[in-house]
PDB file of C-alpha atoms and ligand atoms in Angstrom:
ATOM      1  CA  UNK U   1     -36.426  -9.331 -27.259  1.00  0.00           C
ATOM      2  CA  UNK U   2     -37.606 -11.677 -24.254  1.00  0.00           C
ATOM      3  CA  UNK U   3     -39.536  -9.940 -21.506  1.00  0.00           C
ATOM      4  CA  UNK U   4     -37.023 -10.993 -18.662  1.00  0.00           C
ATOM      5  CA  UNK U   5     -33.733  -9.461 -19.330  1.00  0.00           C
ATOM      6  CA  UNK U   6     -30.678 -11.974 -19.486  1.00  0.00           C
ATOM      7  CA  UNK U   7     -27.371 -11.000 -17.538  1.00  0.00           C
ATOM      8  CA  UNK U   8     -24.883 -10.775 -20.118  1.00  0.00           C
ATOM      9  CA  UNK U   9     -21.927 -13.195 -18.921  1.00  0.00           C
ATOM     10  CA  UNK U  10     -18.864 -12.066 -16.637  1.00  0.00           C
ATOM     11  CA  UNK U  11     -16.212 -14.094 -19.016  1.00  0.00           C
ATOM     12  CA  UNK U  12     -16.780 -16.132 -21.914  1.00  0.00           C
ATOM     13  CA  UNK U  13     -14.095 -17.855 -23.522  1.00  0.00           C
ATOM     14  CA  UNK U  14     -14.192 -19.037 -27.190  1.00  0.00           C
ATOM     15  CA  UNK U  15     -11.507 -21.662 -28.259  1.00  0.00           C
ATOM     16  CA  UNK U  16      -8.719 -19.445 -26.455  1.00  0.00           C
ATOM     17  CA  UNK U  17      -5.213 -21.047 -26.488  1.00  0.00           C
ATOM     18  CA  UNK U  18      -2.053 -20.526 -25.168  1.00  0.00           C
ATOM     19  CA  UNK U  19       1.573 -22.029 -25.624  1.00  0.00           C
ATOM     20  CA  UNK U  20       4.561 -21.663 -23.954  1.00  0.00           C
ATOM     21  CA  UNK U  21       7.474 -22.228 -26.714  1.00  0.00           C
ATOM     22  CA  UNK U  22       6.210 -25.617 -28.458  1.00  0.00           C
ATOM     23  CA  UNK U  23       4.116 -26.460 -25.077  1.00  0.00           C
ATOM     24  CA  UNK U  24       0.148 -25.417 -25.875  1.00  0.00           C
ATOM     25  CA  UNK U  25      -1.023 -25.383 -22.412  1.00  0.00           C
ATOM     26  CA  UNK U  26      -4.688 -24.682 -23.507  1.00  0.00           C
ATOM     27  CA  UNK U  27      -6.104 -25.736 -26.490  1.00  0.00           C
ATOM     28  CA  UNK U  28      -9.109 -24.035 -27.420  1.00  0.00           C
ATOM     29  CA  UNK U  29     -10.949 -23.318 -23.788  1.00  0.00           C
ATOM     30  CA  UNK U  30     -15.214 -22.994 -24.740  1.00  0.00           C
ATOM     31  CA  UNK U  31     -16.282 -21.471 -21.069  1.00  0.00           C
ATOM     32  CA  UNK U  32     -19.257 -18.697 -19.502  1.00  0.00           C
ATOM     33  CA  UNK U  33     -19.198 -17.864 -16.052  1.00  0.00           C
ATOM     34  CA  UNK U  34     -22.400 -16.246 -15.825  1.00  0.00           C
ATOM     35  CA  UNK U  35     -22.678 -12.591 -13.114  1.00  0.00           C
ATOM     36  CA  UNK U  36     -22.860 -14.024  -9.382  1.00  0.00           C
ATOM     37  CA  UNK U  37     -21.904 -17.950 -10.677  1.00  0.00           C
ATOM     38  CA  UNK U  38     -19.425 -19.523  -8.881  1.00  0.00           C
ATOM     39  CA  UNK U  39     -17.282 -21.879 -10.668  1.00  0.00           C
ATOM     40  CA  UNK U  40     -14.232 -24.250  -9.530  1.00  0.00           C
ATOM     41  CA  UNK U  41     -11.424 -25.245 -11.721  1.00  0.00           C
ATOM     42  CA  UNK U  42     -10.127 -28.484 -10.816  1.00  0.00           C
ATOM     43  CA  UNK U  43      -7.743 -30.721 -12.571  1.00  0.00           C
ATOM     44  CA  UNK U  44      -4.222 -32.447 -12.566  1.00  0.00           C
ATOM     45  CA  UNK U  45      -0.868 -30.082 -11.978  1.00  0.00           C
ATOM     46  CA  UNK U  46      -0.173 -28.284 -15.315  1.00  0.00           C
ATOM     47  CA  UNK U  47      -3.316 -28.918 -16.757  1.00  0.00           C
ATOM     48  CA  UNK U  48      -3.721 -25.349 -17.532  1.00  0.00           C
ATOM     49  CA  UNK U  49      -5.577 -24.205 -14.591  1.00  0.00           C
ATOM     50  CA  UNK U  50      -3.628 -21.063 -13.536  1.00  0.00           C
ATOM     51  CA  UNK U  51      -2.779 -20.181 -17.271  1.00  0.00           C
ATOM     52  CA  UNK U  52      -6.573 -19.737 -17.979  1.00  0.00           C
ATOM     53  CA  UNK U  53      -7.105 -17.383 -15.056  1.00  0.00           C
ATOM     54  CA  UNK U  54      -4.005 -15.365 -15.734  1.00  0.00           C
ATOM     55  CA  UNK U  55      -5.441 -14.793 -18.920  1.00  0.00           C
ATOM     56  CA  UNK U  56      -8.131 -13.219 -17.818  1.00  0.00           C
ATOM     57  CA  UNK U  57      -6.731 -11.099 -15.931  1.00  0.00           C
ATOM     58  CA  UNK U  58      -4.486  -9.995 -18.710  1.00  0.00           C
ATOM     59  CA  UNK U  59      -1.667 -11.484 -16.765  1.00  0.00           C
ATOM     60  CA  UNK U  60      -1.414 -13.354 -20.084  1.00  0.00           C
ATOM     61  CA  UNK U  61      -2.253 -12.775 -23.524  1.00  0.00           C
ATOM     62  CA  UNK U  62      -3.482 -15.973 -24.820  1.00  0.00           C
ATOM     63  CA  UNK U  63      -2.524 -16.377 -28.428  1.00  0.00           C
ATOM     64  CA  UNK U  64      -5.953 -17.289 -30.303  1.00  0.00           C
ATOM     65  CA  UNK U  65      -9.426 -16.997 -29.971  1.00  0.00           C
ATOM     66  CA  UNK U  66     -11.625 -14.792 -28.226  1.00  0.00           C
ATOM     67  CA  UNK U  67     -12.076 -14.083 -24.542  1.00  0.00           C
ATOM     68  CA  UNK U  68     -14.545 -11.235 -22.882  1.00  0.00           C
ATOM     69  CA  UNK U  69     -14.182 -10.000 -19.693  1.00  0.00           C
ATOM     70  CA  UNK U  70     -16.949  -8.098 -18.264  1.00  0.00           C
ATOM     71  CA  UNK U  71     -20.167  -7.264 -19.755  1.00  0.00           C
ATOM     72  CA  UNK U  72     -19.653  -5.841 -22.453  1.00  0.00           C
ATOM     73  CA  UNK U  73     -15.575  -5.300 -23.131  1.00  0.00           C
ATOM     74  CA  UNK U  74     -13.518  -7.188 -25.645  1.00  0.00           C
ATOM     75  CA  UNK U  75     -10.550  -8.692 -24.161  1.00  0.00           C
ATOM     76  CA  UNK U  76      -9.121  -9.986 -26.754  1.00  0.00           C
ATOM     77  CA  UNK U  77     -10.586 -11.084 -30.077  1.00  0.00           C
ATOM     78  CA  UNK U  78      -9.352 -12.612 -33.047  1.00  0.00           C
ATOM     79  CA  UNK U  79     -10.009 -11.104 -36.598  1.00  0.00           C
ATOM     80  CA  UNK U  80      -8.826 -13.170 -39.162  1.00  0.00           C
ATOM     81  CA  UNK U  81      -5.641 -13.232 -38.487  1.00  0.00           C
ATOM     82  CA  UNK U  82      -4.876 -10.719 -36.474  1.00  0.00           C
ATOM     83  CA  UNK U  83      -5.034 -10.153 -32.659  1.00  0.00           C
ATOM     84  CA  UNK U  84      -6.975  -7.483 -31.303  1.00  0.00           C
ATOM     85  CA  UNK U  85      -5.001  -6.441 -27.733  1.00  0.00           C
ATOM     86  CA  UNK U  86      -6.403  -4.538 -25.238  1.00  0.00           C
ATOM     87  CA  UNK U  87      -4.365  -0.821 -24.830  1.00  0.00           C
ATOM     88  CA  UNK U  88      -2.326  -0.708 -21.415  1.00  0.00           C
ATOM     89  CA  UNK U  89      -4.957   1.489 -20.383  1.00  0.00           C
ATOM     90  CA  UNK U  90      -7.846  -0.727 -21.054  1.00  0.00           C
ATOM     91  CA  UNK U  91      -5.924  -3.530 -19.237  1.00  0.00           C
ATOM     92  CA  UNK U  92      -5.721  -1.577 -15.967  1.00  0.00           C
ATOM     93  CA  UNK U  93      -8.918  -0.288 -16.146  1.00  0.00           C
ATOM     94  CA  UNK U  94     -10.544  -3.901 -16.696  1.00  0.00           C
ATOM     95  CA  UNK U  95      -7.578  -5.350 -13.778  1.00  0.00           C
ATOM     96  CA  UNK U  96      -9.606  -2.706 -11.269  1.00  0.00           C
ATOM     97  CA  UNK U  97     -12.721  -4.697 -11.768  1.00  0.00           C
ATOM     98  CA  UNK U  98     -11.083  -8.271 -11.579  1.00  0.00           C
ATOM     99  CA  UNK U  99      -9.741  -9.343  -7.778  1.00  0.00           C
ATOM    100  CA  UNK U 100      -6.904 -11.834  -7.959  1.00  0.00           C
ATOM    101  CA  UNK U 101      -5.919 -13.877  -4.692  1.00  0.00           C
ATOM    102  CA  UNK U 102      -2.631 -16.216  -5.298  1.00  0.00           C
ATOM    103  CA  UNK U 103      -1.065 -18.853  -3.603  1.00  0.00           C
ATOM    104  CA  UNK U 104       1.169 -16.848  -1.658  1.00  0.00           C
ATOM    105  CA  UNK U 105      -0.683 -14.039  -0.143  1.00  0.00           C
ATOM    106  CA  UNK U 106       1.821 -11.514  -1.561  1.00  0.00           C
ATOM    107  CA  UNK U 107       1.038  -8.749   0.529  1.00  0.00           C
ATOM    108  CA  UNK U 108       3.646  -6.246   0.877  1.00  0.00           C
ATOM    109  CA  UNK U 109       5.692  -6.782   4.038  1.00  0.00           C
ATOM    110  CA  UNK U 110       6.364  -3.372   5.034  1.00  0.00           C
ATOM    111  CA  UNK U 111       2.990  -2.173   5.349  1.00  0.00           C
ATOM    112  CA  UNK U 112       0.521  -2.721   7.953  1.00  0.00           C
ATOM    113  CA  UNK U 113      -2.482  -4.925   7.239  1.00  0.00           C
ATOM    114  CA  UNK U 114      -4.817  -1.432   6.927  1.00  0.00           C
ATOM    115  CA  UNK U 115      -2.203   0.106   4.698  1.00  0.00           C
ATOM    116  CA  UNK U 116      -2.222  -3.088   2.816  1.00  0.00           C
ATOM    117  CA  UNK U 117      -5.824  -3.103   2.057  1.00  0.00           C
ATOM    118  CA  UNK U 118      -6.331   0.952   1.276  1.00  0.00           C
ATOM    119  CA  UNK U 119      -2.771   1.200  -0.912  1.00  0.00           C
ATOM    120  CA  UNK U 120      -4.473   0.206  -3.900  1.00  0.00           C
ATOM    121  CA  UNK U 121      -8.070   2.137  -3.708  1.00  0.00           C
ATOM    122  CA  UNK U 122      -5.911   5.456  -3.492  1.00  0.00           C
ATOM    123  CA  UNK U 123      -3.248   4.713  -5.120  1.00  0.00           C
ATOM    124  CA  UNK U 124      -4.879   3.663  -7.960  1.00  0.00           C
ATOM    125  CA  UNK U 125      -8.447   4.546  -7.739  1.00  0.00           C
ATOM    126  CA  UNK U 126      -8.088   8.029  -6.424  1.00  0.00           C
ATOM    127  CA  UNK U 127     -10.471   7.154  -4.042  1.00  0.00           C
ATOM    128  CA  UNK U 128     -10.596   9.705  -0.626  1.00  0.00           C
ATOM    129  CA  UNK U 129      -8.564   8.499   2.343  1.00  0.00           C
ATOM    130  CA  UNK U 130     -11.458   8.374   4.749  1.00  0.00           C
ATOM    131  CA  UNK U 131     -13.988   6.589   2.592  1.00  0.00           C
ATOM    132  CA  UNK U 132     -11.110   3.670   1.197  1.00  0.00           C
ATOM    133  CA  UNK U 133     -10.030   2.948   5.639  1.00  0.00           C
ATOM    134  CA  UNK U 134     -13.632   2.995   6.445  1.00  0.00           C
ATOM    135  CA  UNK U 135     -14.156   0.198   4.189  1.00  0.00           C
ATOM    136  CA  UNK U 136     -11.095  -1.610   4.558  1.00  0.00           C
ATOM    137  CA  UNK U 137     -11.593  -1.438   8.398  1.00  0.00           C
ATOM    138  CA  UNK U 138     -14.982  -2.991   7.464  1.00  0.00           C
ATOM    139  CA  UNK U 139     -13.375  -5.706   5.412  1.00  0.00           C
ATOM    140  CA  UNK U 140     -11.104  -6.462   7.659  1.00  0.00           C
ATOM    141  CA  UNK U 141     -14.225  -7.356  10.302  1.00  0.00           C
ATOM    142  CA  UNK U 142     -15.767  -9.099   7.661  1.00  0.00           C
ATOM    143  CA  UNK U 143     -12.743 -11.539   7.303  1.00  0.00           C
ATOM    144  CA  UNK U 144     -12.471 -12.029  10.920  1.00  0.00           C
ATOM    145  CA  UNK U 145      -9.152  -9.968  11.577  1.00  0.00           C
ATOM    146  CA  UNK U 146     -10.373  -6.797  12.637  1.00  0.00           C
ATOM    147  CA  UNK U 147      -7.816  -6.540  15.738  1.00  0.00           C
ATOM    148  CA  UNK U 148      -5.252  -7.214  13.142  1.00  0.00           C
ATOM    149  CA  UNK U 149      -5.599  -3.569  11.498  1.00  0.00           C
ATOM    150  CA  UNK U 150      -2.216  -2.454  12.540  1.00  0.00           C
ATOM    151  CA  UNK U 151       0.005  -5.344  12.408  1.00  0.00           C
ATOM    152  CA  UNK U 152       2.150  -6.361   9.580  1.00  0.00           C
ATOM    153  CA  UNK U 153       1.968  -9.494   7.247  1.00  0.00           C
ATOM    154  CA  UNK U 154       5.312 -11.208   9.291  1.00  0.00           C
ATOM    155  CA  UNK U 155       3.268 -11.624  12.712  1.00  0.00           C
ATOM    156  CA  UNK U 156       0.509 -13.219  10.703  1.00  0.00           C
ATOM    157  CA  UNK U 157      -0.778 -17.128  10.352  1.00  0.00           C
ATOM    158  CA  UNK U 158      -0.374 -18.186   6.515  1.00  0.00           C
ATOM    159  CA  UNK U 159      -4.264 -18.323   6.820  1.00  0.00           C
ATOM    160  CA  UNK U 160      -4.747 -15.090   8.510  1.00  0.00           C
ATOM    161  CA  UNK U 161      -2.434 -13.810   5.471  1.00  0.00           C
ATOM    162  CA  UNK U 162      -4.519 -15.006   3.188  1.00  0.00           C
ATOM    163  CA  UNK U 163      -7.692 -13.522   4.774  1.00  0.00           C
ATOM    164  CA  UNK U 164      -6.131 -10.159   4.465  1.00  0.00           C
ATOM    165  CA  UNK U 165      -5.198 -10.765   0.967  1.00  0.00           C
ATOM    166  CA  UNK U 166      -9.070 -11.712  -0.032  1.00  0.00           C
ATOM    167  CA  UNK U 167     -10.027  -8.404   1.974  1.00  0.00           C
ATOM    168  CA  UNK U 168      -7.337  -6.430   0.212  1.00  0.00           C
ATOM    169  CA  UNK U 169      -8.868  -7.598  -3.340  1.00  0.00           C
ATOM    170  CA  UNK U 170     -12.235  -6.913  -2.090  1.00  0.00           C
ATOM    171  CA  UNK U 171     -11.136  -3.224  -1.295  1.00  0.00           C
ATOM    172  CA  UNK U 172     -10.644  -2.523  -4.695  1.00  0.00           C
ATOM    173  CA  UNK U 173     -14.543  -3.198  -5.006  1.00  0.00           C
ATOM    174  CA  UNK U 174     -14.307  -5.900  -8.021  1.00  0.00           C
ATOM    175  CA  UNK U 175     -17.127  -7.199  -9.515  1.00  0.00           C
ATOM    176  CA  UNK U 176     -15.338 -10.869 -10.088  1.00  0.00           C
ATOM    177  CA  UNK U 177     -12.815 -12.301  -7.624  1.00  0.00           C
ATOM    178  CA  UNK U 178     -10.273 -15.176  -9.475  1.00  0.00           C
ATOM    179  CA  UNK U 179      -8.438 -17.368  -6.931  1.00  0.00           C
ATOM    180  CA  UNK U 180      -5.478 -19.512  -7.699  1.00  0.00           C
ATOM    181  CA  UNK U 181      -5.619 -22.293  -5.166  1.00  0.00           C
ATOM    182  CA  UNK U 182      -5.857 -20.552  -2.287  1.00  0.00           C
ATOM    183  CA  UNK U 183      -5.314 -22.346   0.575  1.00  0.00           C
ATOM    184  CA  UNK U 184      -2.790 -24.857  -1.092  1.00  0.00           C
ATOM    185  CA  UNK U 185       0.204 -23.240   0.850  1.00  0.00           C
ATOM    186  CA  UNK U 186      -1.688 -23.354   4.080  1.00  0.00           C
ATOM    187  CA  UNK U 187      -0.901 -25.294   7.073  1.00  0.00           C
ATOM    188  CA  UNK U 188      -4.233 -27.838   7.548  1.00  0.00           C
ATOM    189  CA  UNK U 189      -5.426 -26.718  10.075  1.00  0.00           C
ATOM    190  CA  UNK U 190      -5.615 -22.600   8.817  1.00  0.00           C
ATOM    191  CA  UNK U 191      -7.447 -24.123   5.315  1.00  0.00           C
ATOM    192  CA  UNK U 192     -11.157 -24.351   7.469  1.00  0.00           C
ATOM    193  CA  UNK U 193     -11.010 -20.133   8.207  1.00  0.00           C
ATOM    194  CA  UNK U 194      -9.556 -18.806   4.436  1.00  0.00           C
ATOM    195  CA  UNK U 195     -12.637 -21.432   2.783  1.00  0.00           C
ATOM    196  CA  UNK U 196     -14.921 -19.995   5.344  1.00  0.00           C
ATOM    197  CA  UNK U 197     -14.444 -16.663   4.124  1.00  0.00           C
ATOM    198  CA  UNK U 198     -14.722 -17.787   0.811  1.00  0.00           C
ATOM    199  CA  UNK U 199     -17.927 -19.156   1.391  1.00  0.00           C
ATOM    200  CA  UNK U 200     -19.459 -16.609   2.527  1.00  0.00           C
ATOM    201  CA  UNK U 201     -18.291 -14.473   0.129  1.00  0.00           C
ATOM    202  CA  UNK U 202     -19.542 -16.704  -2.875  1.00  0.00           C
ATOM    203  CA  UNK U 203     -23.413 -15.883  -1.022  1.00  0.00           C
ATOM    204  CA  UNK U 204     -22.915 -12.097  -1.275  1.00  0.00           C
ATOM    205  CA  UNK U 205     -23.864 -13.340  -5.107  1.00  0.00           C
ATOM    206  CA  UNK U 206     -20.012 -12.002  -5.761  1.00  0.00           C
ATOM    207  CA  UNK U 207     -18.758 -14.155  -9.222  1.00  0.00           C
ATOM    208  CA  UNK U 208     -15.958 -16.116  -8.516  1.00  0.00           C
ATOM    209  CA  UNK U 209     -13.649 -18.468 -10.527  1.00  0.00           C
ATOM    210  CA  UNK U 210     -11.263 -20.648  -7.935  1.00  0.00           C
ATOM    211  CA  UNK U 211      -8.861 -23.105  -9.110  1.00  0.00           C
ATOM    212  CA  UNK U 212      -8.925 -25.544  -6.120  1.00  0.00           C
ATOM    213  CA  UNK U 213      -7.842 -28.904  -5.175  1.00  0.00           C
ATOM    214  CA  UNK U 214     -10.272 -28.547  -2.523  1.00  0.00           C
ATOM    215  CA  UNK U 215     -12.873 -31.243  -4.001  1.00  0.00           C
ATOM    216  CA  UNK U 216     -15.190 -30.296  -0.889  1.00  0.00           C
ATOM    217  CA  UNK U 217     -15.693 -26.622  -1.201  1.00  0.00           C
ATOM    218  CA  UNK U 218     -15.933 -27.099  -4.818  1.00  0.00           C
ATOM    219  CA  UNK U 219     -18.762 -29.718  -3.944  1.00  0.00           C
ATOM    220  CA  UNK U 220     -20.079 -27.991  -1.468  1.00  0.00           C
ATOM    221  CA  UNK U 221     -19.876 -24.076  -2.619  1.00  0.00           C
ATOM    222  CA  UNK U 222     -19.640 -24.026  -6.380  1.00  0.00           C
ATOM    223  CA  UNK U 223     -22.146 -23.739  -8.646  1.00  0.00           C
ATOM    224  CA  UNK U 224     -20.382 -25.581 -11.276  1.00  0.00           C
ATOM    225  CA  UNK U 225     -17.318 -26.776 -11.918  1.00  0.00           C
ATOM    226  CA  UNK U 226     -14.649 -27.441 -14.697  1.00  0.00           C
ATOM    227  CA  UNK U 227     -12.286 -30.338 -14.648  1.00  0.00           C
ATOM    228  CA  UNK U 228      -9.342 -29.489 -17.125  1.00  0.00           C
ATOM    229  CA  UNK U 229      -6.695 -32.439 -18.266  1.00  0.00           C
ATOM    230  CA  UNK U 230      -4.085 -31.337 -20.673  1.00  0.00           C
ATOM    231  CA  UNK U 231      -4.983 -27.996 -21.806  1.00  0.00           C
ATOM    232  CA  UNK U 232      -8.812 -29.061 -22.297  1.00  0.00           C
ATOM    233  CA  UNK U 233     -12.203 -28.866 -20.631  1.00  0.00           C
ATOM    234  CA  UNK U 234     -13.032 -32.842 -20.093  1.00  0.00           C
ATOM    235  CA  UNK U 235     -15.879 -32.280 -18.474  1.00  0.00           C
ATOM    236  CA  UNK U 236     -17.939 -29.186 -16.932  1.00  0.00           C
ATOM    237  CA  UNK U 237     -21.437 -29.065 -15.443  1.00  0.00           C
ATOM    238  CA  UNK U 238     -22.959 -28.701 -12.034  1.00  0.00           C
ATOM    239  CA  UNK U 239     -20.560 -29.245  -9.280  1.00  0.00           C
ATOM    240  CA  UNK U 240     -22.410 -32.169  -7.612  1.00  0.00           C
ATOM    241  CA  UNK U 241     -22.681 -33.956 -10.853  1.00  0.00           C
ATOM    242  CA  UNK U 242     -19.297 -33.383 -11.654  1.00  0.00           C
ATOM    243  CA  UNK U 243     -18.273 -34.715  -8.370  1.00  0.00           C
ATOM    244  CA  UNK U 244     -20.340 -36.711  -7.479  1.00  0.00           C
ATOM    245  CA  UNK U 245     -21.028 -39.096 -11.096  1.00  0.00           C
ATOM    246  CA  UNK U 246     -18.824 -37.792 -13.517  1.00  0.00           C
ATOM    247  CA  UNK U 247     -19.112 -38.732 -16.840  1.00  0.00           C
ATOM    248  CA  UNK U 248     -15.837 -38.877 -18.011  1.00  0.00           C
ATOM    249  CA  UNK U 249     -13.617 -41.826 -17.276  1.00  0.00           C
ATOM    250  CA  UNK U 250     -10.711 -39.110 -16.797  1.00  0.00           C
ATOM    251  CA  UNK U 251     -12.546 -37.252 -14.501  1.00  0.00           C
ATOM    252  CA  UNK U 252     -12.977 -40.287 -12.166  1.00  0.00           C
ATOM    253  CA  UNK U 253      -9.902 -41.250 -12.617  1.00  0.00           C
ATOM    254  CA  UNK U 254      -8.613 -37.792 -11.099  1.00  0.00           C
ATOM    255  CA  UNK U 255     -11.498 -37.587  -8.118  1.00  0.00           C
ATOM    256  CA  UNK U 256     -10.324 -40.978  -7.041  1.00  0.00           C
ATOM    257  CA  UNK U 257      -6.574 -40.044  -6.800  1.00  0.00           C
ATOM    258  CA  UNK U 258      -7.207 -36.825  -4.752  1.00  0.00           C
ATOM    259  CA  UNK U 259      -9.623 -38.027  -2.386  1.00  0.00           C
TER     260      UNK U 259
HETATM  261  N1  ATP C   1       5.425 -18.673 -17.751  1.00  0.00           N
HETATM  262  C1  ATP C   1       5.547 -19.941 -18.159  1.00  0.00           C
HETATM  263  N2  ATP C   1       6.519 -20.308 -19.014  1.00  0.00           N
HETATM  264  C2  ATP C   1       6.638 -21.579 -19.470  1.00  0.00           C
HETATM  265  N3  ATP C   1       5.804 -22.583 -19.111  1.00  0.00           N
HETATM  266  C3  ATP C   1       4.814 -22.269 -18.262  1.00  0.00           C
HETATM  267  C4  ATP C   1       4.620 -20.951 -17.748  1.00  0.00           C
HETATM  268  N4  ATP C   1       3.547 -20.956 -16.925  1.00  0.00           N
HETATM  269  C5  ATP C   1       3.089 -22.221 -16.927  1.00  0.00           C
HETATM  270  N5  ATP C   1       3.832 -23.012 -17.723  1.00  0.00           N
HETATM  271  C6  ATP C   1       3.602 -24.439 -17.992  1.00  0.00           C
HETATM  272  O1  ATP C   1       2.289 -24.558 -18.480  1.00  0.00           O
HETATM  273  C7  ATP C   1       1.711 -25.767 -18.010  1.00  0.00           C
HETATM  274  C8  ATP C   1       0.395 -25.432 -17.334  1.00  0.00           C
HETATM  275  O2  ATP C   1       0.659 -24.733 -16.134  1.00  0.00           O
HETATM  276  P1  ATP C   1      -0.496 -24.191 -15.180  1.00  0.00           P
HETATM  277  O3  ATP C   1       0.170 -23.563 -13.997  1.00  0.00           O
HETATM  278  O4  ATP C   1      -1.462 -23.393 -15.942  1.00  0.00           O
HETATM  279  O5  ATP C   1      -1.205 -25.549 -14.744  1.00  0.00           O
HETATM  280  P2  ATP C   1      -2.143 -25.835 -13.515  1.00  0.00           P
HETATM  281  O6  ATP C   1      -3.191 -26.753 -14.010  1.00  0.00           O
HETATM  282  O7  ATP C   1      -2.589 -24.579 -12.890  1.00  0.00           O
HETATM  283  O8  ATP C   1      -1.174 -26.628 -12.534  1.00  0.00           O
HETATM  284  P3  ATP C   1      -0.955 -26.474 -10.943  1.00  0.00           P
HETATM  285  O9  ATP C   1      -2.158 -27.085 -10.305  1.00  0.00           O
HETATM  286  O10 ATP C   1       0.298 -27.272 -10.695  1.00  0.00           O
HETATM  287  O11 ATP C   1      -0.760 -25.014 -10.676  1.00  0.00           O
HETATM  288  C9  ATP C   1       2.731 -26.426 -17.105  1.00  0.00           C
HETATM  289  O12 ATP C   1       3.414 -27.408 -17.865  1.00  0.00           O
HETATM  290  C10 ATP C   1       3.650 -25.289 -16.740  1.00  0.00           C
HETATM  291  O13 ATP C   1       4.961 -25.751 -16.483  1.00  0.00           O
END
């Protein structure tokens, strides 16, 4: 054993795929995202994106291969030929640890923004009343909308939505935060404040996976970054040299189009 202890990754995946029907929409995904890594998945529409995140949060179950979620738990493994599944339970328990912010904020319209964030923590936690709104009222300062405790979702920006939504996964007190393209149903202008928060979140060392089609956050905030084309990893490394001299005529090909 080495003297300095290694992190054990926060999700490997080992040649996972996935079909719809006849579609295979991944087709055998090799990834680590290593504790407190930040990593940006960017790549065509229906590339596969999405489908690999909803696998990991057991959204899907991918149909081969092996994919671990947290340090030390199985997600779901093949053995010869059969497929291991994680129990109901199992899945729940694992879903507490994993924070998921979608497109649209999907934040339930007939609460208030404070009943939005502490549902969860006591509903499903257990966690005491007091303790769960003194940290959501803390989130909610942290993500800039403090005076918005008592509104609801309908008198809110898009972007001030979706700022409650990343405070309402961080309530649950996750130890990896998964974000399917964010601000892509944002107004221009309200993208700047949602990637702000994002930001700073990635340097609170929180682990992060974010499919994006934000090529300058990626640049800018991730530590690496994945560029899937048809079901595949073309090309992953450090986000700058992904971005910025990619290696793969496909990934150029891509960066040129979106920028
Ligand atoms: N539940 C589903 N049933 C059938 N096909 C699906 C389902 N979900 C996704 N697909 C298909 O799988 C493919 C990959 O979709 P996915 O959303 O993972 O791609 P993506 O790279 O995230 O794209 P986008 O950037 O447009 O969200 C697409 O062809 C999509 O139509």
């Amino acid at each position: 054993m080495s003297a300095t202890a290694v992190a054990a990754p926060k999700v490997r995946a080992a040649g996972v795929r996935k079909s719809y029907g006849n579609l295979e929409v991944l087709k055998g995904i090799d990834l680590t995202v290593d504790q407190g890594e930040v990593l940006c998945l960017i790549g065509p529409s229906g590339s596969g994106k999405s489908t690999f995140l909803r696998c990991i949060n057991h959204l899907e179950a991918i149909d081969s291969g092996r994919l671990w979620v947290g340090d030390t738990t199985v997600g779901y493994e093949q053995r010869g030929n059969k497929l291991y599944e994680l129990s109901d339970k199992e899945i729940c328990r694992q879903r507490t640890e994993v924070g998921m912010v979608f497109q649209h904020f999907n934040l339930f319209p007939h609460m208030t923004v404070l009943e939005n964030l502490m549902e969860a923590p006591i509903r499903v936690l257990k966690q005491p009343r007091r303790q769960v709104r003194e940290r959501a009222l803390g989130l909610l300062a942290q993500v800039g909308l403090a005076e918005k405790a008592g509104s609801y979702p309908k008198s809110l920006s898009g972007g001030q939505q979706q700022r409650v939504a990343i405070a309402r996964a961080l309530c649950m007190q996750p130890s990896l935060m998964l974000f399917d393209e964010p601000t892509s149903a944002l107004d221009p202008e309200l993208v700047g404040d949602v990637l702000a928060v994002m930001r700073n979140l990635a340097e609170t060392g929180m682990t992060m996976i974010v499919v994006t089609h934000e090529i300058g956050f990626a640049r800018d905030v991730a530590d690496r970054v994945a560029f899937f084309d048809g079901g595949q990893i073309v090309e992953v490394g450090p986000a700058a040299d992904v971005i910025t001299h990619p290696q793969q005529q496909r990934t150029r090909e891509f960066l040129a189009a979106v920028r």
